[in-house]
mmCIF file of C-alpha atoms in Angstrom:
data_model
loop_
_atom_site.group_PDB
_atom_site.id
_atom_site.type_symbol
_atom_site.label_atom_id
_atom_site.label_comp_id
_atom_site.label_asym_id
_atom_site.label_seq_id
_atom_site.Cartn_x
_atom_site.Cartn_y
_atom_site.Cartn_z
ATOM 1 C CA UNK A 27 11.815 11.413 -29.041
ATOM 2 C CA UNK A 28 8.840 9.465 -27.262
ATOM 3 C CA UNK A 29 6.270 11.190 -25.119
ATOM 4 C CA UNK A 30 5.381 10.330 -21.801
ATOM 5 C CA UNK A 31 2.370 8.472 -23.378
ATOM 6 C CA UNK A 32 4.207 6.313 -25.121
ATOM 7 C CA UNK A 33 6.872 6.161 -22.243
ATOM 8 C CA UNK A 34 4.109 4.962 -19.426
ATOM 9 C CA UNK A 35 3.383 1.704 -20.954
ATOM 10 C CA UNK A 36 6.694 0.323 -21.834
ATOM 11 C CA UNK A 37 7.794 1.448 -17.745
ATOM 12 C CA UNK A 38 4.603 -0.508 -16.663
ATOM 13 C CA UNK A 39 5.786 -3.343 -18.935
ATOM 14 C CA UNK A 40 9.139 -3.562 -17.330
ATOM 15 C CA UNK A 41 7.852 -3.563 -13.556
ATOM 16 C CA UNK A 42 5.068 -6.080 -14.567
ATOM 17 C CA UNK A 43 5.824 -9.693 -12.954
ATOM 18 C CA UNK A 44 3.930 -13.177 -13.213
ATOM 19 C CA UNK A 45 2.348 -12.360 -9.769
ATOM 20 C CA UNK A 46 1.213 -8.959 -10.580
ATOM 21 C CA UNK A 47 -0.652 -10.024 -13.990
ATOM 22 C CA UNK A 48 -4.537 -9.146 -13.925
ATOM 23 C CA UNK A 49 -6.940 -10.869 -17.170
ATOM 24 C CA UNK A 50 -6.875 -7.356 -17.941
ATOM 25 C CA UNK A 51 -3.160 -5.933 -17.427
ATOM 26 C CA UNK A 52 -2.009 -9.454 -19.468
ATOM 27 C CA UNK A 53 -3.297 -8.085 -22.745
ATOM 28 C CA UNK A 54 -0.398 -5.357 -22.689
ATOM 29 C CA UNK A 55 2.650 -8.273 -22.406
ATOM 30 C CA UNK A 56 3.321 -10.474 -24.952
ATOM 31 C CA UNK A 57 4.449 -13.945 -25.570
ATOM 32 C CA UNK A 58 8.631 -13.082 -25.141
ATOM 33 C CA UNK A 59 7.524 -11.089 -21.674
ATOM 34 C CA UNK A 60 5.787 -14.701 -20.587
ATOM 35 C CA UNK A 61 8.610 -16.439 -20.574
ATOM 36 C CA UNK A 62 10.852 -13.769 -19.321
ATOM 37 C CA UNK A 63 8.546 -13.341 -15.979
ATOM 38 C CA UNK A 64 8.275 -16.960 -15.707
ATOM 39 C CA UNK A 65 11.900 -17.490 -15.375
ATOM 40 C CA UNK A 66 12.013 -14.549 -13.440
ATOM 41 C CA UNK A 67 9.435 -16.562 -10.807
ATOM 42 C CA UNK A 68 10.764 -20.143 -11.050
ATOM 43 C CA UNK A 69 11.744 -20.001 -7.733
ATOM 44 C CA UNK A 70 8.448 -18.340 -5.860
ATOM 45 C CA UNK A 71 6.785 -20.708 -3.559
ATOM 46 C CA UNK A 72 3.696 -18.876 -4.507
ATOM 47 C CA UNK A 73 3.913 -19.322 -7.768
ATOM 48 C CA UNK A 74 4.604 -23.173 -8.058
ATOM 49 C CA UNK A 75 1.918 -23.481 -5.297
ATOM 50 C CA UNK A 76 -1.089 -21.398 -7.861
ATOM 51 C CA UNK A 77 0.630 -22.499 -11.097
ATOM 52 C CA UNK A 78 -3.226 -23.111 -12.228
ATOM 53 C CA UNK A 79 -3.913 -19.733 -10.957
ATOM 54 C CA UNK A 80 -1.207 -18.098 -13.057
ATOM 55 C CA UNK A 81 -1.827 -20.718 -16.169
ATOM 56 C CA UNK A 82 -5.885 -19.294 -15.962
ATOM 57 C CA UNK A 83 -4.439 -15.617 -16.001
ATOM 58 C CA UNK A 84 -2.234 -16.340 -18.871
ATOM 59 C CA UNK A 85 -4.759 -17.927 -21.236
ATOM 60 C CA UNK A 86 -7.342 -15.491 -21.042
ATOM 61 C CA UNK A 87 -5.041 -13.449 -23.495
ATOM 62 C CA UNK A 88 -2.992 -16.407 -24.722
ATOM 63 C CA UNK A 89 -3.266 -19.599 -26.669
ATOM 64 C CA UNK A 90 -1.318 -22.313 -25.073
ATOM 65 C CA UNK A 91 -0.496 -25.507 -25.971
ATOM 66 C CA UNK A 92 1.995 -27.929 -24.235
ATOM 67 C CA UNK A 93 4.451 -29.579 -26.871
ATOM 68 C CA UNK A 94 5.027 -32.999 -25.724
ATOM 69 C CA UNK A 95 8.732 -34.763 -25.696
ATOM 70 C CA UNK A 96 7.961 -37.102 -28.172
ATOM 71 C CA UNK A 97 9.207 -35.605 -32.264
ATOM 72 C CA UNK A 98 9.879 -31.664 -30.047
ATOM 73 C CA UNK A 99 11.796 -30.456 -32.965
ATOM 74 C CA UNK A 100 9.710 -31.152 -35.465
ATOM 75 C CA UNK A 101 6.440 -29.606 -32.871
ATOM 76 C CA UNK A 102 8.395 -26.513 -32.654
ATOM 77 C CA UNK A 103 8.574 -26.016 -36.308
ATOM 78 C CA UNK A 104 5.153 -26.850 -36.761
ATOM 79 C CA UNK A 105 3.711 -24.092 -34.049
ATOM 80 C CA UNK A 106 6.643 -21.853 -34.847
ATOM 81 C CA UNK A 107 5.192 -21.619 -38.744
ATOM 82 C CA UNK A 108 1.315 -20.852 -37.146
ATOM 83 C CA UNK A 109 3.206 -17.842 -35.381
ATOM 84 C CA UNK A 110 3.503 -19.341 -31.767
ATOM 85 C CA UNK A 111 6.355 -18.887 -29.682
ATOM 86 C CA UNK A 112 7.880 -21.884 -28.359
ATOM 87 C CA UNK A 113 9.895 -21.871 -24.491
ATOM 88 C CA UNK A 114 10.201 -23.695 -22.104
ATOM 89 C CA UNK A 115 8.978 -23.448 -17.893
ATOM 90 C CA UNK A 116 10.038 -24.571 -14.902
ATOM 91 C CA UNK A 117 7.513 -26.194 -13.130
ATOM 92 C CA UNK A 118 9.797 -27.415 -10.161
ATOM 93 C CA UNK A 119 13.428 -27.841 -10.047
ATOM 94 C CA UNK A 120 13.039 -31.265 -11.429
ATOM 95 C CA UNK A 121 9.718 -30.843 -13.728
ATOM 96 C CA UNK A 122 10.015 -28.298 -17.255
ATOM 97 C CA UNK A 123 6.991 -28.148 -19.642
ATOM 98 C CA UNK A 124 7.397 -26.438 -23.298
ATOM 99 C CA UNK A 125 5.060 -24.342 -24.306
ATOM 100 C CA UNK A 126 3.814 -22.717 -27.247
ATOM 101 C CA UNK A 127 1.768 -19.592 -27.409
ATOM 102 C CA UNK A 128 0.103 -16.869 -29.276
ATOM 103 C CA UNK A 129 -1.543 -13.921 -28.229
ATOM 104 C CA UNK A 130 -5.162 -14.107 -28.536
ATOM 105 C CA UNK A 131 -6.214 -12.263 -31.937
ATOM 106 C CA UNK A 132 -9.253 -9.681 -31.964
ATOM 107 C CA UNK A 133 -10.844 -9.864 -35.353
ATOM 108 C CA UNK A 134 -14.330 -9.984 -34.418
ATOM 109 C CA UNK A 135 -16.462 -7.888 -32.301
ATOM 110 C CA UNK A 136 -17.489 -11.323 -30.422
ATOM 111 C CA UNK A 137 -13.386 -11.418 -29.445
ATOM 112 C CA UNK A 138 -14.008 -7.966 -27.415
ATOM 113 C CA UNK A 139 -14.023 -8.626 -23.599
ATOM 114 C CA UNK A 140 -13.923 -6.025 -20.675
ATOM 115 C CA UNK A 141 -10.499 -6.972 -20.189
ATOM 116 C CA UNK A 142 -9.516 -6.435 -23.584
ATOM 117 C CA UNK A 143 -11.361 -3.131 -24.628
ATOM 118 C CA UNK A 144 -9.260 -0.550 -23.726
ATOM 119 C CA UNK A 145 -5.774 -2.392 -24.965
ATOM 120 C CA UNK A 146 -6.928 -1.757 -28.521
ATOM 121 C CA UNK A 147 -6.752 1.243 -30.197
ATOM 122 C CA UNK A 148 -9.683 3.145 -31.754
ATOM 123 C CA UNK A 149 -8.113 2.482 -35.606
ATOM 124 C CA UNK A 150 -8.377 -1.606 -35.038
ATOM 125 C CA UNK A 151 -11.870 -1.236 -33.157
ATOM 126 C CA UNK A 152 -12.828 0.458 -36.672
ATOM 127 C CA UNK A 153 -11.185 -2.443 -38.657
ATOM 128 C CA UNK A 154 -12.633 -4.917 -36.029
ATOM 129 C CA UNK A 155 -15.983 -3.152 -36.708
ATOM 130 C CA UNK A 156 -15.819 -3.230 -40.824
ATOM 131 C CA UNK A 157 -14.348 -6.849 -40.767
ATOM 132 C CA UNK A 158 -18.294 -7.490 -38.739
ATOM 133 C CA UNK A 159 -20.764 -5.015 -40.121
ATOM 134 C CA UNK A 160 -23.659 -4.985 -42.486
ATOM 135 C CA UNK A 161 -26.474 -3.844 -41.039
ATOM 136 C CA UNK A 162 -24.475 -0.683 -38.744
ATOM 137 C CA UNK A 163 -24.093 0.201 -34.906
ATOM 138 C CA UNK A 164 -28.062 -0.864 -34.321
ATOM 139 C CA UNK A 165 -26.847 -4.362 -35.980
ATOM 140 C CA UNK A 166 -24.721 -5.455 -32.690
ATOM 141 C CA UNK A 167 -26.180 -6.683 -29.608
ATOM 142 C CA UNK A 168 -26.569 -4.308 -26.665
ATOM 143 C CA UNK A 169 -24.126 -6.452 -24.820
ATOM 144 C CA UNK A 170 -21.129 -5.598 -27.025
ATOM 145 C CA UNK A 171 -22.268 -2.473 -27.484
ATOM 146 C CA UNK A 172 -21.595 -2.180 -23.470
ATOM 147 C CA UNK A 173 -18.022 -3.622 -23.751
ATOM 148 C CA UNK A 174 -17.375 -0.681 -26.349
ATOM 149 C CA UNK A 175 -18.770 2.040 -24.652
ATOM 150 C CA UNK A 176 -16.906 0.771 -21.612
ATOM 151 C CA UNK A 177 -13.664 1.754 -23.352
ATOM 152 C CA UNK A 178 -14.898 4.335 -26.384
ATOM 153 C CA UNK A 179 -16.486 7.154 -27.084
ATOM 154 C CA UNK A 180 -18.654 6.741 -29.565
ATOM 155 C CA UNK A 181 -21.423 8.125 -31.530
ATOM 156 C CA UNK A 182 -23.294 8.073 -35.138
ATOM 157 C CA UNK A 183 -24.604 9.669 -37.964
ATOM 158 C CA UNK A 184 -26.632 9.057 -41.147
ATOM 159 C CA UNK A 185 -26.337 11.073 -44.037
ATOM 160 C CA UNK A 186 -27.173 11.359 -47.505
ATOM 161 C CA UNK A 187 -23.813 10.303 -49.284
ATOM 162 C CA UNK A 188 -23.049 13.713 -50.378
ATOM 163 C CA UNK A 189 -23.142 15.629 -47.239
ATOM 164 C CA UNK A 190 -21.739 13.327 -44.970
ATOM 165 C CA UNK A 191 -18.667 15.390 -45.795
ATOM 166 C CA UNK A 192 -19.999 19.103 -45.688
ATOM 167 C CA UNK A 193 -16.999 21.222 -44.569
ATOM 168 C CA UNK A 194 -17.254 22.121 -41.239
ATOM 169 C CA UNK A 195 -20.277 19.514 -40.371
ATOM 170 C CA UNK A 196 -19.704 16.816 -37.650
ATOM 171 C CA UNK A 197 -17.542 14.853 -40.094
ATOM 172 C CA UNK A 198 -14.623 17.403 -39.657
ATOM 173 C CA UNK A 199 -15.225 18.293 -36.335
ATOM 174 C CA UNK A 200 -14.899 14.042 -35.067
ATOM 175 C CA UNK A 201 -11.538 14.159 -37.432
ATOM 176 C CA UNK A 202 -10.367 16.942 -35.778
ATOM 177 C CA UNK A 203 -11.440 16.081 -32.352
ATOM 178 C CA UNK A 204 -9.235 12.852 -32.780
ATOM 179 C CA UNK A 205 -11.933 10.705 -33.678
ATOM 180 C CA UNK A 206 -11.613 7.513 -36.252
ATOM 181 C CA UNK A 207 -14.633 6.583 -38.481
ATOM 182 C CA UNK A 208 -16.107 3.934 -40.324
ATOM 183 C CA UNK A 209 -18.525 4.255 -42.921
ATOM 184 C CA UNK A 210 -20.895 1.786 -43.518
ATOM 185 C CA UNK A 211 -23.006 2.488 -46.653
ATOM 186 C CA UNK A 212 -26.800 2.168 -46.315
ATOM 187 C CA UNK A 213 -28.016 2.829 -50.336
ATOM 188 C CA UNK A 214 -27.449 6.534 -51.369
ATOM 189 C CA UNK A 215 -27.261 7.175 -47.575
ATOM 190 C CA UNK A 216 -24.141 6.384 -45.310
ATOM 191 C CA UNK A 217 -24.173 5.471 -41.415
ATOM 192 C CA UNK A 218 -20.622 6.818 -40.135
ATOM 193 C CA UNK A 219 -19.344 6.108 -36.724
ATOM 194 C CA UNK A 220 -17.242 7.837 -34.616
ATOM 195 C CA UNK A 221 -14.594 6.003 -32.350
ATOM 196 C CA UNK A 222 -12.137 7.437 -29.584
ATOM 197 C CA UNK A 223 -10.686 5.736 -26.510
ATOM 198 C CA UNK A 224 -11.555 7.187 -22.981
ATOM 199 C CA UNK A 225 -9.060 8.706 -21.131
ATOM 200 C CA UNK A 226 -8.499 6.256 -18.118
ATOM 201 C CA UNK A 227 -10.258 7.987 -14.557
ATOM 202 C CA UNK A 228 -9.139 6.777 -11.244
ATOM 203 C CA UNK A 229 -12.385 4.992 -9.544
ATOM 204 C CA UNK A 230 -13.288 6.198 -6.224
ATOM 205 C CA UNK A 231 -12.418 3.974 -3.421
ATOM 206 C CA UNK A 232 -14.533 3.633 -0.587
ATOM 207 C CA UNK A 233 -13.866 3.724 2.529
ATOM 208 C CA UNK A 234 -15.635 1.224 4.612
ATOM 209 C CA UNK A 235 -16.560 0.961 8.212
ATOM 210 C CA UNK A 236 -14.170 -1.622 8.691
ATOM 211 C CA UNK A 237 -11.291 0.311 8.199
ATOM 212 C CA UNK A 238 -11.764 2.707 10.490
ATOM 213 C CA UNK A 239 -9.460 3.089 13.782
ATOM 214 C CA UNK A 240 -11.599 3.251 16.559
ATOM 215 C CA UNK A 241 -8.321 3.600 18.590
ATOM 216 C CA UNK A 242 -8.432 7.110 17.024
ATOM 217 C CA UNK A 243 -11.784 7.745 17.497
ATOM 218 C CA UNK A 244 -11.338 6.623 21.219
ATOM 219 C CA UNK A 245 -8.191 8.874 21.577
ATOM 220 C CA UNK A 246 -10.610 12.110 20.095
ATOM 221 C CA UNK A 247 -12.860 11.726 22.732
ATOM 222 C CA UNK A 248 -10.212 11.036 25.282
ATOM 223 C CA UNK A 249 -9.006 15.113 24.102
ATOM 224 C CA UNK A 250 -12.448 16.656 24.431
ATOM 225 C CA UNK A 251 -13.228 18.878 27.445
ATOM 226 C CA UNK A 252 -15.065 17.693 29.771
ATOM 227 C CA UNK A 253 -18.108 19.750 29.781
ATOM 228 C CA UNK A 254 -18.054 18.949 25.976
ATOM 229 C CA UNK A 255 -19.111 15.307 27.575
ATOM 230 C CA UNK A 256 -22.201 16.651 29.076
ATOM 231 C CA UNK A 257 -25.635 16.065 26.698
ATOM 232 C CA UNK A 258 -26.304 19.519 25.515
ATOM 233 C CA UNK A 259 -30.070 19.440 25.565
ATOM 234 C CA UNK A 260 -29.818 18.380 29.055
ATOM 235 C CA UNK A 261 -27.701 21.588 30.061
ATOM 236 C CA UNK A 262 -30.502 23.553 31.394
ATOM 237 C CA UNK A 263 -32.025 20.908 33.249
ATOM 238 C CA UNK A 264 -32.051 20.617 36.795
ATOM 239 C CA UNK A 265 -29.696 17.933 38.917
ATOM 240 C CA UNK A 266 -31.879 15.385 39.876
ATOM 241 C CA UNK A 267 -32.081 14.180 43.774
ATOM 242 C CA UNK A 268 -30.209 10.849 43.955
ATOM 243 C CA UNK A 269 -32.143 7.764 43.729
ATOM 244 C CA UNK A 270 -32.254 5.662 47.318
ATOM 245 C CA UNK A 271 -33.245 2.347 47.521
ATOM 246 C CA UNK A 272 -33.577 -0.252 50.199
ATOM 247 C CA UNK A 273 -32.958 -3.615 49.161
ATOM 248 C CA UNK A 274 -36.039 -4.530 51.073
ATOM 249 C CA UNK A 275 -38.212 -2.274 48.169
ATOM 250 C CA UNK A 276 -36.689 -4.366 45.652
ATOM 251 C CA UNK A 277 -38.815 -7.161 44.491
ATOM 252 C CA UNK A 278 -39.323 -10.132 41.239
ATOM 253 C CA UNK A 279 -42.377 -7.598 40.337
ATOM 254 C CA UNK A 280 -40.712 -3.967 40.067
ATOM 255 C CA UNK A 281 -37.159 -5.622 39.005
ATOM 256 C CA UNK A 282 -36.361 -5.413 35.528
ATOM 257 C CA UNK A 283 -33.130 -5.317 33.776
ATOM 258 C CA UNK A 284 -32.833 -3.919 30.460
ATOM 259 C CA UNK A 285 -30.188 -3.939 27.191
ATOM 260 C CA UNK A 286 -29.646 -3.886 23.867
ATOM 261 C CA UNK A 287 -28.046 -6.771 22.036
ATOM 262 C CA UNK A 288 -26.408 -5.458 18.949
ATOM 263 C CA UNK A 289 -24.848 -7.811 16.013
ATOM 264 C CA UNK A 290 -21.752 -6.782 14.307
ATOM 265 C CA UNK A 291 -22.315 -6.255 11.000
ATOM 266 C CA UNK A 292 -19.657 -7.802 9.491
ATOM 267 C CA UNK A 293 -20.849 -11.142 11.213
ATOM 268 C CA UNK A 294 -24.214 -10.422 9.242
ATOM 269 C CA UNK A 295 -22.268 -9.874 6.179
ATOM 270 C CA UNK A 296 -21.394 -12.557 3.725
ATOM 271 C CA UNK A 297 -18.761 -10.641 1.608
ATOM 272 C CA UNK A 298 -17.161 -7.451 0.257
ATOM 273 C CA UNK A 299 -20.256 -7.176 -1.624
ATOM 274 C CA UNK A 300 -22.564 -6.633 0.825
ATOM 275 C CA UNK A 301 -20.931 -3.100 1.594
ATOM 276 C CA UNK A 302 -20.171 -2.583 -2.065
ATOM 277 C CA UNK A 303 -22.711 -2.136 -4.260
ATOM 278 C CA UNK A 304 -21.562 -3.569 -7.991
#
């Protein structure tokens, strides 16, 4: 019987199309589901119209290369034998192009990406990890050290050989927490690190200023009292005598007219950005 975890992604899989693919949703299809949502969009005027868009998408997880007309059988044995899978796409109702692809492999920790990260699981991180070490966690560059941490837990220790495993020490206690480890030996000492994937969090959206309906905010104001209009601090004051002037008393030296010019800010604003802060 499967669990909901393992239920989740094959539903996701299913409802995935060509138009909904993201470089980082991609890395869960693979090369049968490429085809299938290609056919599936032969006929969408988007598509055909940002086939270089789709093509970019595609090849961030895949390897693609376009088997030409000329010897086809003997091309499709040939990429077929490396492990590709060979199909064909409509380009047009006239135009087809066969393709052969492979899914991107991850063997070294210079193949992690942000996109990637969290489609692996914490057992081929730690064979990913082993296939690169020799000199431990300090030995990697801070920048892939950010793509992990981006997607894993992790954390180290380094122990003389012989009580790395000291029952009930923080050897157990990773195991048992759900942790995998890889030891790296460092003489009669050993480095071990710990590696579990993150539980996926929501990110907060934000709400910007923009997408607020100032119809509504109009319509609140329409509903308040109207003494609820009147400036509070001014409540106690007393009415003023009304103002009279003569036209005759009004003159190019005690005329002035003033206002405020405000800009919009999303006139001042070049993008998304400048609300969002990365």
């Amino acid at each position: 019987m499967k669990t909901k975890q393992e239920e989740k992604p094959a539903a996701a899989k299913k409802a995935m199309s060509l138009k909904t693919l993201t470089k980082s949703t991609v890395w869960d299809v693979q090369e049968n589901d490429i085809f299938r949502m290609w056919d599936s969009a032969e006929k969408d005027a988007d598509v055909r119209e940002n086939l270089r868009h789709y093509t970019d998408i595609i090849r961030s997880a895949f390897m693609i290369e376009e088997v030409k007309d000329e010897d086809l059988e003997a091309a499709k044995k040939k990429y077929k034998k490396l492990g590709y899978k060979v199909g064909q796409i409509k380009i047009d109702d006239q135009a087809k192009l066969t393709w052969a692809i492979k899914k991107r492999p991850i063997t070294r920790v210079t193949d992690l990406t942000y996109e990637n990260i969290r489609h692996i699981t914490a057992a081929k991180l730690v064979e990913v990890l082993d296939r690169n070490f020799g000199g431990g966690w300090d030995s990697l560059s801070q920048s892939i050290k950010d793509i992990i941490e981006s997607g894993f837990d992790i954390s180290t220790t380094t122990l003389p050989k012989d009580r790395l495993r000291k029952p009930g020490g923080m050897y157990d206690k990773k195991i048992a927490d759900g942790y995998d480890v890889l030891e790296v030996p460092k003489g009669t000492w050993v480095e071990a690190i710990f590696a579990k994937l993150k539980p996926e969090q929501e990110k907060p959206r934000l709400k910007l200023q923009a997408d607020r309906n100032f119809d509504d905010e109009e319509n609140e104001d329409d509903e308040l009292p109207i003494d609820d209009y009147r400036n509070h601090d001014d409540e106690d004051d007393e009415p003023e005598e009304p103002l009279n002037f003569d036209d005759e008393d009004i003159n190019e030296e005690n005329y002035r007219t003033t206002f405020e010019i405000t800009t919009d800010p999303d006139e001042e604003a070049d993008g998304l950005e400048d609300y969002v802060e990365e």
